[in-house]
Short mmCIF file of C-alpha atoms and ligand atoms in Angstrom, two decimals:
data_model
loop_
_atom_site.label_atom_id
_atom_site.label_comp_id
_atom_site.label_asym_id
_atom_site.label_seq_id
_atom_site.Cartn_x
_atom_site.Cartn_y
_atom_site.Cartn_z
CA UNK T 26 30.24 73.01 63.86
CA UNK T 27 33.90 72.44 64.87
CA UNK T 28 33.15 70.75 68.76
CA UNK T 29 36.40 72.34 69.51
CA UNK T 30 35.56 76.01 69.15
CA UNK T 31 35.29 76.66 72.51
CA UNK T 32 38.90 76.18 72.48
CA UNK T 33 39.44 79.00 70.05
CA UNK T 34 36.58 81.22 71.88
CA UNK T 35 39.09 81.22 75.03
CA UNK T 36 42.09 81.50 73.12
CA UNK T 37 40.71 84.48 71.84
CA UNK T 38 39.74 85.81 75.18
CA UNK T 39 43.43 85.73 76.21
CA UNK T 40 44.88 87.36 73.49
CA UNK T 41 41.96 90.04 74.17
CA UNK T 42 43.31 90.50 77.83
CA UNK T 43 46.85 90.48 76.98
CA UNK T 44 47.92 87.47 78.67
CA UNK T 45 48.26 85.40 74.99
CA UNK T 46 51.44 83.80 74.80
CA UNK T 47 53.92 82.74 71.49
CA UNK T 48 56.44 80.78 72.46
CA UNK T 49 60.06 82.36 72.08
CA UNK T 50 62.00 80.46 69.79
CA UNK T 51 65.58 79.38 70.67
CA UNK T 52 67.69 79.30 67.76
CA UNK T 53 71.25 78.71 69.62
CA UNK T 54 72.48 77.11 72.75
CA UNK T 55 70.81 77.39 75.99
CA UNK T 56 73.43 80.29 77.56
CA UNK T 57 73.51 83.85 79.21
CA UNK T 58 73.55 85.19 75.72
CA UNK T 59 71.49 83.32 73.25
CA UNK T 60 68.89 84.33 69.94
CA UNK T 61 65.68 84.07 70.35
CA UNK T 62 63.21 84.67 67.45
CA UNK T 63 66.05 86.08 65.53
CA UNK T 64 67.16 88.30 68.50
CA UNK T 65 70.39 88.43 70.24
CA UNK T 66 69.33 89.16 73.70
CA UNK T 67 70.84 88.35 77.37
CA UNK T 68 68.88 85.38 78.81
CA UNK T 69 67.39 86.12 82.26
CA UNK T 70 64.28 83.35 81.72
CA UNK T 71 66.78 80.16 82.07
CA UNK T 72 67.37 77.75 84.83
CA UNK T 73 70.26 76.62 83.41
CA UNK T 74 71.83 77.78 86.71
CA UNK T 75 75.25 76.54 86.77
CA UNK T 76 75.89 76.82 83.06
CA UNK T 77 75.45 73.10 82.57
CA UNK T 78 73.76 72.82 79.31
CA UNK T 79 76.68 73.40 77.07
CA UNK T 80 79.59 72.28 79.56
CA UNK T 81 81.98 69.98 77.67
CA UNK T 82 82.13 67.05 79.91
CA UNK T 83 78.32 66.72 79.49
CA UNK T 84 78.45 67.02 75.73
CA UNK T 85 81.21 64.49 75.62
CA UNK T 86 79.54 62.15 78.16
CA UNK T 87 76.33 62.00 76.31
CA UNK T 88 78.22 61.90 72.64
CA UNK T 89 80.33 58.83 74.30
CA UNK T 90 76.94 57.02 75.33
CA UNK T 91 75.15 57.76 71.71
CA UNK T 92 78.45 55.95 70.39
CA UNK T 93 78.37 52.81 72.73
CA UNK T 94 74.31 52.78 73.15
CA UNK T 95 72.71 54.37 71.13
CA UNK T 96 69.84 56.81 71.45
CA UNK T 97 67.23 55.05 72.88
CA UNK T 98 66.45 52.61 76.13
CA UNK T 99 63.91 50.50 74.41
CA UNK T 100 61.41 49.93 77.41
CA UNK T 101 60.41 51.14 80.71
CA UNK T 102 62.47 50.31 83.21
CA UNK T 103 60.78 47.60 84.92
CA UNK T 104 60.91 45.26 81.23
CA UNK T 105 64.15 45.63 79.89
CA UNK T 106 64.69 49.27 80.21
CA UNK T 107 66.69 49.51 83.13
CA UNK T 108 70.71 50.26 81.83
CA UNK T 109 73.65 50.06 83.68
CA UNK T 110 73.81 53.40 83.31
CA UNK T 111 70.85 54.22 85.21
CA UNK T 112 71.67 52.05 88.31
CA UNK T 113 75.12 53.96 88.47
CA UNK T 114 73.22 57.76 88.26
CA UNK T 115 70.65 56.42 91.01
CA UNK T 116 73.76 55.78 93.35
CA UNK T 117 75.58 58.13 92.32
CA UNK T 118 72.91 60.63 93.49
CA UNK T 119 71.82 58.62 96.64
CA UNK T 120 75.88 59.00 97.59
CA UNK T 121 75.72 62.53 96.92
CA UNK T 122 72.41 63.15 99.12
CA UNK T 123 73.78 60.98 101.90
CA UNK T 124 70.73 58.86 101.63
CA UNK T 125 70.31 54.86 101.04
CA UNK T 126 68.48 54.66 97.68
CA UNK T 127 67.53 56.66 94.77
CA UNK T 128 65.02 56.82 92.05
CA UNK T 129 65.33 58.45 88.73
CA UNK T 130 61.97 59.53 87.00
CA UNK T 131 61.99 60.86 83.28
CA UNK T 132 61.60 64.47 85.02
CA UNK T 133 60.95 66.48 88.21
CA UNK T 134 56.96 66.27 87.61
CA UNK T 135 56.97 62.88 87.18
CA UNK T 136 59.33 62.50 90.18
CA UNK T 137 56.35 64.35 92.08
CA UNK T 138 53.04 63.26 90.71
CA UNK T 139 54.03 59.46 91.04
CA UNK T 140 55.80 59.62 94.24
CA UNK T 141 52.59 61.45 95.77
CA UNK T 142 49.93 59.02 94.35
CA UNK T 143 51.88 55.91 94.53
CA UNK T 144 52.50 56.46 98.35
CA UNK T 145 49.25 57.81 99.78
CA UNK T 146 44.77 56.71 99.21
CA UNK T 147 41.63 57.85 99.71
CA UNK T 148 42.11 57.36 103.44
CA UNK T 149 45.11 59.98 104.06
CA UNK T 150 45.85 63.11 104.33
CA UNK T 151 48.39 66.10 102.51
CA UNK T 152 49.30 68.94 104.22
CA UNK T 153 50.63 71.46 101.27
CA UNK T 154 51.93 74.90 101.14
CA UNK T 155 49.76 77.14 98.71
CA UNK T 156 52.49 77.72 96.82
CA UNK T 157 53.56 74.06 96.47
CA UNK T 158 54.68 74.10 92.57
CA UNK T 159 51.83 72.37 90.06
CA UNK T 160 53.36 68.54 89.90
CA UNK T 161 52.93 68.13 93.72
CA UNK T 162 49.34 69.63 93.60
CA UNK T 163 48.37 66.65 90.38
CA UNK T 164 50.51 64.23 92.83
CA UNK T 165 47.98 65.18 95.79
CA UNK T 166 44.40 65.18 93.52
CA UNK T 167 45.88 61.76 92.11
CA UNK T 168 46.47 59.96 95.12
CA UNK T 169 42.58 61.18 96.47
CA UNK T 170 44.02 61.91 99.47
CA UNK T 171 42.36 64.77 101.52
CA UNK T 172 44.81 67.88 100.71
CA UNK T 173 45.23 70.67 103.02
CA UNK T 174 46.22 73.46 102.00
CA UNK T 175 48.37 75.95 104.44
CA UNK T 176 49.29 79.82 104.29
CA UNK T 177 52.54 80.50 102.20
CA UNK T 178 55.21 79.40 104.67
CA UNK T 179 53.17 79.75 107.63
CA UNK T 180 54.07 76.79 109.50
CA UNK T 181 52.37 77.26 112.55
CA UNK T 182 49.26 76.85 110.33
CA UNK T 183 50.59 73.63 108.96
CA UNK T 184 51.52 72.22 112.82
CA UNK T 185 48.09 73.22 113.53
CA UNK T 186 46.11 70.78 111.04
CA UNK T 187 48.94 68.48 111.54
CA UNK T 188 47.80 68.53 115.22
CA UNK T 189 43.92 68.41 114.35
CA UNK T 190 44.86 65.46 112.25
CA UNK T 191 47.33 63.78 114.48
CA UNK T 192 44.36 61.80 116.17
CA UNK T 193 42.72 60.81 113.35
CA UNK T 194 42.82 57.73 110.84
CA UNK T 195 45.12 57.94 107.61
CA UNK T 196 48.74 58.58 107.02
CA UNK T 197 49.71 62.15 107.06
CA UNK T 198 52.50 63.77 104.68
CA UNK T 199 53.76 67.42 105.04
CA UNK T 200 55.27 68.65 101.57
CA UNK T 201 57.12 71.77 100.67
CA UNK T 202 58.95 73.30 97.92
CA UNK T 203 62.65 73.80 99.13
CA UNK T 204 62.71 77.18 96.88
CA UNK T 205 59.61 78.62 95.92
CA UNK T 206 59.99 78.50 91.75
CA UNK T 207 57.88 81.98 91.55
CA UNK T 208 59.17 83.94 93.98
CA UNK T 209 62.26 82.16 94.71
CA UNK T 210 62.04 82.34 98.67
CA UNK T 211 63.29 79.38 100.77
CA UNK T 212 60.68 76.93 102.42
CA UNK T 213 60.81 77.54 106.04
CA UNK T 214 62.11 73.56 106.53
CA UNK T 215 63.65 73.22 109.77
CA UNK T 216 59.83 74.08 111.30
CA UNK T 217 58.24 72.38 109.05
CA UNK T 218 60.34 69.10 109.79
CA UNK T 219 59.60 69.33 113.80
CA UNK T 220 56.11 70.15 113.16
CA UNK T 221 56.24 66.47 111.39
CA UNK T 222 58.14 65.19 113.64
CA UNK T 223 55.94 65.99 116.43
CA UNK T 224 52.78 65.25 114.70
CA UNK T 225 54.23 61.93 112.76
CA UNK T 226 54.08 62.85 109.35
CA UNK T 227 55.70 61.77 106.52
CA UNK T 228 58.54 64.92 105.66
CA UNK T 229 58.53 65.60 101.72
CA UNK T 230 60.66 68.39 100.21
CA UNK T 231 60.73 69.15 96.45
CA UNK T 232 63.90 70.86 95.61
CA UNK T 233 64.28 71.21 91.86
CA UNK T 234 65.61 74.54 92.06
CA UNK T 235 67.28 73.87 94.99
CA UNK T 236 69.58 71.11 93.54
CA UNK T 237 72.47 72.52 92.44
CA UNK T 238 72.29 75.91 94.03
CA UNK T 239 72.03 75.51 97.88
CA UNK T 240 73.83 73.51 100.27
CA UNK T 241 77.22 71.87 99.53
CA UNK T 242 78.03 71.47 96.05
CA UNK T 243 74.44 72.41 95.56
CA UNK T 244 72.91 69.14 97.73
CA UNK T 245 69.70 71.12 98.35
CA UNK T 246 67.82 72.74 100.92
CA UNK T 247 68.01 69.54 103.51
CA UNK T 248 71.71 70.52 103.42
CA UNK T 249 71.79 73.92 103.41
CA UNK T 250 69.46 73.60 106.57
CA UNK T 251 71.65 70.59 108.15
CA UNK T 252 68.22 68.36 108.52
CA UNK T 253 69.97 64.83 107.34
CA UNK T 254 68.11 61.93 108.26
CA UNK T 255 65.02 63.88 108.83
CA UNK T 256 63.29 64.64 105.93
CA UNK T 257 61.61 61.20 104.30
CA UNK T 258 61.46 62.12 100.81
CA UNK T 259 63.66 64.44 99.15
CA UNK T 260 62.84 65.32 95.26
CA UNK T 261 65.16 66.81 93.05
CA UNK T 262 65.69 67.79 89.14
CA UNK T 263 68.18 67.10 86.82
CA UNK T 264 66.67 69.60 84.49
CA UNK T 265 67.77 72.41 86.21
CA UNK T 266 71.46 73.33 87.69
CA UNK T 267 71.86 69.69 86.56
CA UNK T 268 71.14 71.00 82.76
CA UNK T 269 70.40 68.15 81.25
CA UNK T 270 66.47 66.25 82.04
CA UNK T 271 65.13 64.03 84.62
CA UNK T 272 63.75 64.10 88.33
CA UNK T 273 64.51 61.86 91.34
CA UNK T 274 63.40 61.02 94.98
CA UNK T 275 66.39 60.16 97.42
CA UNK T 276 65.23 58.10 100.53
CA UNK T 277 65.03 54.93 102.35
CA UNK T 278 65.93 51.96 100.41
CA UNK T 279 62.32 50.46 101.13
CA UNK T 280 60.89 53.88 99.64
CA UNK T 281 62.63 53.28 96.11
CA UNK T 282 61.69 49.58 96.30
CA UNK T 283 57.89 50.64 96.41
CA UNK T 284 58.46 53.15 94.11
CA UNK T 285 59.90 50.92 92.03
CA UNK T 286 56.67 48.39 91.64
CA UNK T 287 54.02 51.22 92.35
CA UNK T 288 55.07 54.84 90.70
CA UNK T 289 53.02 55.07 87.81
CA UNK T 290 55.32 56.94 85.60
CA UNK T 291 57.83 54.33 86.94
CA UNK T 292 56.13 51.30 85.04
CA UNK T 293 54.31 53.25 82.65
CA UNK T 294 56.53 55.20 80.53
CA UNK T 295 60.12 54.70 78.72
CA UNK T 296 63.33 55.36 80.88
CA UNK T 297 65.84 58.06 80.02
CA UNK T 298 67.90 57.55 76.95
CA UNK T 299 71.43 56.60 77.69
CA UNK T 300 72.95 59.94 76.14
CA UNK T 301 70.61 61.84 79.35
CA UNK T 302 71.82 59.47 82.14
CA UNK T 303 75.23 59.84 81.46
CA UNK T 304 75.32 63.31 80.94
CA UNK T 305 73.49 63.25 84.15
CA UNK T 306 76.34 61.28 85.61
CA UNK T 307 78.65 63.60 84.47
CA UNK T 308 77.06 66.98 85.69
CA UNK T 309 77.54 65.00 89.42
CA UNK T 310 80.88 64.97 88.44
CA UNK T 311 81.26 68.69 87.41
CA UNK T 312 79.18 69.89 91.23
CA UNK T 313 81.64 68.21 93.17
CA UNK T 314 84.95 69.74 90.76
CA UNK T 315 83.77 72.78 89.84
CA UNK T 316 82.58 74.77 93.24
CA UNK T 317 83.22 78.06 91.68
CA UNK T 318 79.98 77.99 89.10
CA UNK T 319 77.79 77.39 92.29
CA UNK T 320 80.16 80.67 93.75
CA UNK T 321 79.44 82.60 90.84
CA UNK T 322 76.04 81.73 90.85
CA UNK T 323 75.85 83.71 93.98
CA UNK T 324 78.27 86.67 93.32
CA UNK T 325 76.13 87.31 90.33
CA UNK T 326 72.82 86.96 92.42
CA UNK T 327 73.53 89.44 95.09
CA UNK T 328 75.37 92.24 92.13
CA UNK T 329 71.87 91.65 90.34
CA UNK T 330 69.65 91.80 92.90
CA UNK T 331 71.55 95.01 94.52
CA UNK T 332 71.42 96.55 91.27
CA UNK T 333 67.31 96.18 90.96
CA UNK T 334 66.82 96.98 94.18
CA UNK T 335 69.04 100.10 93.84
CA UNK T 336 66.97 101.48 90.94
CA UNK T 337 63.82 100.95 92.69
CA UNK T 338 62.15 97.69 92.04
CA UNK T 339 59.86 95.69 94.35
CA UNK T 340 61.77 92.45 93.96
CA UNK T 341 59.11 90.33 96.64
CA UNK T 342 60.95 87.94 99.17
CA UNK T 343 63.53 86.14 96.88
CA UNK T 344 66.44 84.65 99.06
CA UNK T 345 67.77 83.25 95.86
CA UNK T 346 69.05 83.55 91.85
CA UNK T 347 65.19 83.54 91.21
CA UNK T 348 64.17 87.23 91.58
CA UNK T 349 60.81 88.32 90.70
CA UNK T 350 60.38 91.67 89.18
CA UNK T 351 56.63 92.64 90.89
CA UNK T 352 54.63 94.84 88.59
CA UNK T 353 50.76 93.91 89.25
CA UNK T 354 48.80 93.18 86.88
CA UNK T 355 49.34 90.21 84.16
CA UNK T 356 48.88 92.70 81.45
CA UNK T 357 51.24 94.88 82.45
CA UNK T 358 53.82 91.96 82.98
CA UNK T 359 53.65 90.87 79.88
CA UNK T 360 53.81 94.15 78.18
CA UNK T 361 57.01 94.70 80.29
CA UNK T 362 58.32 91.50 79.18
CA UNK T 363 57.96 92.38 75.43
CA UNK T 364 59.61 95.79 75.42
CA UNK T 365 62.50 93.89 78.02
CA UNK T 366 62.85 91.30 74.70
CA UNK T 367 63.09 94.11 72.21
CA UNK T 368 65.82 95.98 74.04
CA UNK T 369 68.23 92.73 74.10
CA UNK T 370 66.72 90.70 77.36
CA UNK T 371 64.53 87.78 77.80
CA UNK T 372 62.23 87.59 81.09
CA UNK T 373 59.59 85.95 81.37
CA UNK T 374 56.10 87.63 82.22
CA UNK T 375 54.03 85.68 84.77
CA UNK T 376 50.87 86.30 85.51
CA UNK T 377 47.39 84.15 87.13
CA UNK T 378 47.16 81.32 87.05
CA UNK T 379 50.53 80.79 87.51
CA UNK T 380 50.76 83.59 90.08
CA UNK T 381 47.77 84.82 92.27
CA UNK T 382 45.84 87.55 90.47
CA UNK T 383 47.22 90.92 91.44
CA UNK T 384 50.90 89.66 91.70
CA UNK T 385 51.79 89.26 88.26
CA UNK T 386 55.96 89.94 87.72
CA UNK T 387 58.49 89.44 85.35
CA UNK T 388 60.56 86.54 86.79
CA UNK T 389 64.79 86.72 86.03
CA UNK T 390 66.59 83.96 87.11
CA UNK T 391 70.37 84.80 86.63
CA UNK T 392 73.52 82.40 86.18
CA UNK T 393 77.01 81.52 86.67
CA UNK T 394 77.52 82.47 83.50
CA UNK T 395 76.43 85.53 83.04
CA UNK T 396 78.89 88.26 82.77
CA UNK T 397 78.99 91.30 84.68
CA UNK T 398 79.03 93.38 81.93
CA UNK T 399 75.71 91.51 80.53
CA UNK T 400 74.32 92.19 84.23
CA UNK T 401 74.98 95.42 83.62
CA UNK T 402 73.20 95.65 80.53
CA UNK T 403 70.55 93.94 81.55
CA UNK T 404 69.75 96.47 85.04
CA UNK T 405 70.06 99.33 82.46
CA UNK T 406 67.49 97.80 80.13
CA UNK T 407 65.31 97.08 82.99
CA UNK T 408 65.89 100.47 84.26
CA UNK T 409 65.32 102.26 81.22
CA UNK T 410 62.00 100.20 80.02
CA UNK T 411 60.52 100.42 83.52
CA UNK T 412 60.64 104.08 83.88
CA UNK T 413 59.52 104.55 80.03
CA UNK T 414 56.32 102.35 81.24
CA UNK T 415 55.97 104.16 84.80
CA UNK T 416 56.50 100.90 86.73
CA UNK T 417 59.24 102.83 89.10
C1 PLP N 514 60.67 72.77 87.61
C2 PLP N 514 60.05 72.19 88.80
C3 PLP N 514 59.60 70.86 88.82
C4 PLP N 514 59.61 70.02 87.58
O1 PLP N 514 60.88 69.63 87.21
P1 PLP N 514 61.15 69.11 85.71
O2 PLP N 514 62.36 68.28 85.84
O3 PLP N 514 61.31 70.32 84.85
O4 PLP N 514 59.94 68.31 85.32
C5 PLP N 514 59.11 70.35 90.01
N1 PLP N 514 59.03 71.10 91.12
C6 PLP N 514 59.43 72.39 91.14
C7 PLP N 514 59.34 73.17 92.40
C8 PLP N 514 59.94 72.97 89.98
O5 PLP N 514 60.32 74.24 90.00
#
């Protein structure tokens, strides 16, 4: 008896309820137009936001540090794996933020999960929005701190158990997604940061898909809401807009000291290659030169969303290139998402657990780089497949 069939018992369940899921294959570049599973289609299910993935100062940056360091770090960073090349993306990125120190993580989960733990015990408190994405919710159960878990964006609930906290033992930490990666609605921040102000939390704002899309040059939500200085911990990705991999927290210098002898994934796993920090370096670079891919960006997020909006589609509360396409059940999502791929576009259905049960959606996510002719085509396809399947 194979002790794993259980395994295969729930696998089989899923494909049963229609919510079993192959991976798509990518056979080209990451861009607006790639093949997938030996299909050209137009690439709404990428957040390669800025078009970052294939620009040619990030090829040549990485290609440069492959020449002169080859492909690997050798270590973690606090034995010997620590390159010059990471100490000048760390303050690079803490110049960009306006903040005093920085601290890159191999990516945006481990960024969260070993901030979270490192930083809080048993003895304090989280106060989380419910739709806080999944590596702040495995930061929070590591760190066995009590978590309490708040209304989407209702802040008034979160100043409330701040409040019946405020008296009590324990550190307290308030923590928000700056965009919401589902629905791709803003976190209401500026309340949030005077409800911890008033109550003496810790402030902590994830904004992977934030970075590179809001605020100047894409500095994130902090920026785009003008709340410098007050928010304690900011996270960001570099897998994102940034296109390339990684995570980081921007703070006080003491912050990245601790995190540098206490997060987890800190000490316990190898540093970036040199090829990703200096491609990293380089995408910086490109933010601060190129403001028209973060202006496309939006020109090509309000034609899209007018356009799915105009034929009909709930498209939730999205205040941003992430725009859910709401059709119910998970089923049905993914159903739409396969007849989306074999008319020419690639969305991605999302259904529980991801999403709440009832509130499955196809999720598009457009770019700078699509063009408006592949918007077009896209709304058409939607258009077309939706009405064929009676979802408007
Ligand atoms: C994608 C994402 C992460 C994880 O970032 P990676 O760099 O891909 O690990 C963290 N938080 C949020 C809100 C995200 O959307």
């Amino acid at each position: 008896m194979d002790p794993l069939a259980y395994l295969s018992e729930q696998l089989a369940g899923w494909r049963e309820a229609g919510t079993y899921q192959r991976l798509r294959i990518l056979e080209t570049e990451a861009a607006a137009e790639s093949r997938f599973d030996g299909r050209e289609v137009i690439n709404l299910a990428s957040n390669n936001y800025l078009g970052l993935t294939t620009h040619p100062r990030l090829r040549e940056a990485a290609l440069e540090a492959v020449r002169r360091y080859g492909v690997g770090s050798g270590a973690v960073r606090t034995i010997s794996g620590t390159m010059t090349l990471h100490m000048e993306l760390e303050e690079r990125i803490a110049r960009f933020k306006n903040v005093e120190a920085c601290v890159v993580f191999q990516s945006g989960f481990a960024a969260n999960a070993g901030t979270v733990s490192a930083i809080l015990g048993p003895d304090d408190h989280i106060v989380s929005d419910t739709l806080n994405h999944a590596s702040i919710i495995d930061g929070c159960r590591l760190s066995r701190a009590k978590i309490h878990v708040f209304p989407h964006k209702d802040t008034q609930a979160a100043a409330q158990i701040l409040a019946q906290l405020a008296s009590g033992p324990g550190r307290k930490l308030l923590i928000s997604d700056g965009v919401f990666s589902m629905d791709g609605d803003i976190g209401p921040l500026p309340a949030l940061v005077e409800a911890a102000e008033r109550h003496g939390a810790i402030m902590m704002v994830d904004d992977a898909h934030a970075s590179g899309v809001l605020g100047r040059a894409g500095r994130g939500t902090i920026d785009h809401f003008g709340l410098h200085g007050r928010v304690q911990i900011q996270v960001g990705t570099l897998s994102k807009a940034v296109g390339v991999l990684g995570g980081y927290v921007c703070g006080s210098r003491d912050l990245i000291e601790f995190l540098y002898h206490r997060a987890r994934p800190f000490l316990f796993s190898t540093s970036h290659p040199p090829a990703v920090a200096a491609a990293c370096l380089a995408a910086f670079d490109v933010l601060e030169q190129e403001p028209e891919r973060i202006e496309a960006l939006w020109n090509n997020t309000r034609y899209f969303k007018q356009g799915l909006a105009g034929a009909g589609f709930d498209t939730g509360l999205s205040e941003t290139p992430i725009t859910p396409v709401m059709v119910g059940e998970a089923r049905r999502a993914h159903e739409f998402s396969r007849a989306l791929f074999e008319e020419g576009v690639l969305a991605t259905g999302i259904g529980f657990p991801t999403v709440p049960e009832g509130k499955a959606r196809v999720r598009t996510i457009v770019t700078a780089t699509h063009t408006q002719a592949q918007l077009d085509r896209a709304l058409e396809v939607f258009t077309r497949v939706a009405r064929r399947m009676g979802i408007i």
